[in-house]
Amino acid sequence: MTEERWPGVELSAKEFYEKVTTVRFRPEAKFAWSAGEAMSRFLAELQRGRLIARTCDACKRTLFPPRMFCEECFRPTDAWTYVKDTGTIETFSISYLDLDAKRIKDPIYVGVVSVDGASPKMGLMHFFGGVTPETIRIGMRVKAVWKPPEEREGSVLDIRHWRPLREEER
Ligand SMILES: [Zn+2]
């Protein structure tokens, strides 16, 4: 006697790849993440339109963005203090690629701003606006352009960008 058909279910290559080697499911992924004491306060203050730092009594530095531990003194920092929303461009890049690496006509300006009131070498990475490739320069005095309060969400992007400081603001 010969078998007309083998037992089991025949699958095409398409069915094999779609039904056997692939599993479709929607994960119920939930997570919670604590930003920590210093970063949580920093983000909450951003939503209120303020920049906050931590001071260290031992080295007399003002640490910004704030941290609860002084990496130079190996001890906890001591107090909260506000710093200004003005500063100086430490370094910058002019990018003709957007975040998806697509070419763009009008460039994006990104870089590090050292904020007034914080100690040297305390930089905040951010965007610059109101500048051109010809006008932006290291050492340029800048001021934060805040989103309106109702649009802020406790993010570093509650500041849209940093624009050149006007003569009357100096
Ligand atoms: Zn210190």
mmCIF file of N, CA and C in Angstrom, residues 18 38 69 71 77 97 101 128 142:
data_model
loop_
_atom_site.group_PDB
_atom_site.id
_atom_site.type_symbol
_atom_site.label_atom_id
_atom_site.label_comp_id
_atom_site.label_asym_id
_atom_site.label_seq_id
_atom_site.Cartn_x
_atom_site.Cartn_y
_atom_site.Cartn_z
ATOM 1 N N GLU A 18 4.972 32.829 7.508
ATOM 2 C CA GLU A 18 4.006 33.683 8.205
ATOM 3 C C GLU A 18 3.409 33.019 9.447
ATOM 4 N N ALA A 38 18.176 65.071 41.907
ATOM 5 C CA ALA A 38 18.661 66.302 41.272
ATOM 6 C C ALA A 38 17.975 66.537 39.921
ATOM 7 N N PHE A 69 25.919 64.875 44.170
ATOM 8 C CA PHE A 69 27.239 64.448 44.631
ATOM 9 C C PHE A 69 28.304 65.240 43.874
ATOM 10 N N GLU A 71 31.683 65.513 42.199
ATOM 11 C CA GLU A 71 32.635 64.539 41.662
ATOM 12 C C GLU A 71 34.078 64.941 41.936
ATOM 13 N N THR A 77 26.583 67.267 47.667
ATOM 14 C CA THR A 77 26.488 68.720 47.495
ATOM 15 C C THR A 77 25.598 69.288 48.605
ATOM 16 N N LEU A 97 21.576 68.539 8.228
ATOM 17 C CA LEU A 97 20.814 67.290 8.279
ATOM 18 C C LEU A 97 19.834 67.411 9.441
ATOM 19 N N ALA A 101 18.331 62.498 9.477
ATOM 20 C CA ALA A 101 19.467 62.522 8.552
ATOM 21 C C ALA A 101 19.054 62.910 7.136
ATOM 22 N N PHE A 128 20.456 76.591 19.165
ATOM 23 C CA PHE A 128 20.559 78.043 19.063
ATOM 24 C C PHE A 128 19.628 78.524 17.957
ATOM 25 N N VAL A 142 24.009 84.689 24.939
ATOM 26 C CA VAL A 142 22.692 84.206 24.528
ATOM 27 C C VAL A 142 21.713 84.188 25.700
#
